[in-house]
């Protein structure tokens, strides 16, 4: 009887720890990439300066470069990955407070450096949190874990990309950033009470390499060992392409909404509230369904659902532009995308080595991110050549092809239940 009571308590504790961490690390990033450009424009800053904020996403693309350091070294004796998480989240709070004290227009370059540092701290924390999640969750719980990750990211987007935009109008730059610093500080509490089962690691201060071992060669072998595992090469190529169709659709749908005649406020409510909330619901649904359906079947089914919803984006290009229709399409897209992301993230966790969990998972996420970025970059040229409708049809087709490719690759490799 006691064991039956302990298991739900342990699971709830895991959910609390991971959920708070994923929200904390995505909250400032969503603010800087989604809310900040609109706020800067309202303050009269030029679009050229506003465009520089796009570089704040750079650490998330490059974080795989320092992921082996997070796996190999610990910063303190409180726990291997816990030490990184506490340090990075604490530094985020400190720099947020310093940025809050700056006049954004008068000290923009200094504020930009501070925001870039926050991006580095948040992306480094993400490496440690993903590795902590892989060690904390049993294989049967990884579907739920990825639901927490995806849901936490969506909740961070709702808070950082929606709620804070509203609060900035009342609190201003200083009040808004101090409020965000307070939220990040509160969200560190669950992990402080967690006792981590640490992998073997080396103190960053005392860490040395065995004599005769080239540290650069050892660093490179960290990646090559993972890539040389059976079937991993094809899996990584698949990841590079897997969400490209969805990325093209997501990038081009907002300009279409502007061309239809929607205001920035209407688009903000549509995405910042309805669509992102649907994504949060989709993460929960995906986490629930992945266990009875299994990893492979969930990924294929959710991807095909996403392909169908992607094709629905053609309807507004044909004149079906009522607000209920637009809300339905954008919400259905985020719901099915988050379901697919949960299944894909679970399989990515299964591919990792326990001793290098942060590096292996981060490398996979980075390839997914790069593929999305390239697809988003070419989507505008495609829209110019074939129209919005053509982009959405191609995106749906690419998503179906990726589902078929995933089915074949997973058929040839064992998939954990």
Steps between C-alpha positions, in 0.01 A plus 500: 500500500782739591672434166180590315496834681871569451498455120250781424684726745833436327343560159342827614837609639665431164227694321546794738878509457508468121195717436637791703841478330367487144272800564784694666746456215251573221333801666780755432570361153135531398503854637812607309405339167124565498408784737811720486476591125144628542594695817805654330290612204249657736789696655586636156815297435597429140424172325873460424579499872201279576625247243815447708292327768478195271864423596381429855397153380857419394604325826219246454642404161861478624447347845609155382857639485524523880266214588794257562622736776162476673512118480860466614536762775298604804511848653433403862439200725123554513459279192644474151221645286334672795813710548479627141126567526525698824800699375348585161158589640661715770705684238184553292334669798805721562534618140123556469520733800798686348320536165190628680706790639609611151326751278430283196525777240805673650692181584370262233835340419573429865149358543549286188819351647310426820217333309752293302656385828154399623460297179831324567402425860152376400631278219768354728236431762294326232787255439513417871121479540464261204777280644342516846164398350653200322652378826196586710236333283462129440463394132124460562479858634685669214181567305365689799837672541492631145141614553629703795783640287276599210227627731753697704633665185148594391418636845823700491396634159155597635655681796801651324338566162152599617453586866823700531411704191183609679684566826765712326227750418432545873837431664743626237840351415637500856188358665452238231855363523504507880173305496652245263810471721272429795319226308827333397623517860183337635518225238844391624358384834388144402843399369673637813316237706586219255773250589663402171643155438819623341687340212876485529632849437801721556519831682543781250783642708681173557418327172802365313545270206700178532856530374532437128135586426447792262208702644400631156494151350305371799253786459441413134469130578210588730296579189646242261436210741133589510474546121669164431245299696291270276219685326576838660627660177168445320311611809693829514429569131133435569506747792655766278198477268224382729330827602595698188149492358349628823767770521417633153130510583552668837725766346271592211164489679560823694578709188188352343297622798640852451413487128147387588466815712540389862655742748803421714271489802270245336797284400642531853180373659471224241850366564591628846181366654300255288764325288764467773236378744402237243867402482503455876193274474662307215806429714277349768308291245823378341645407838189300587471317167863410445501217755198304366589571136876449531781728381504418130125488446455827690762679291354384168138567600570844646714597199224401257250703704741795478523454122121513471479817710782653295290457187212681675709817475405507131141592596577865592677542164173396332295767677398323822628779725249525784655535846355167622662325201836668561489420871416138421786458251764663720386315813475162325852550361652567842304215659618238249853640481544469877367142489758417233774678699425287809534174303812618317664622822432167668675312219789747518538421870509129417793562264720657768781341697445529874856622562476773231127575514536877476728487196305235309161662554629851430661390173168357382309813603755718322460311171123535530543873564736548205260320266214720620706815453600408144140411410375828648765689303396362162125517567482867400659430161258211450203723586622759249527234229187291564287698745404421857278212392786334313722520809234335716442217250874432474531516880223243544659272242843526663347413837336186355828393338682547831241283677556223245880531534473487880288185477761325288794606715327400823399165347869420458593604856369378835263747665454496876146454625 
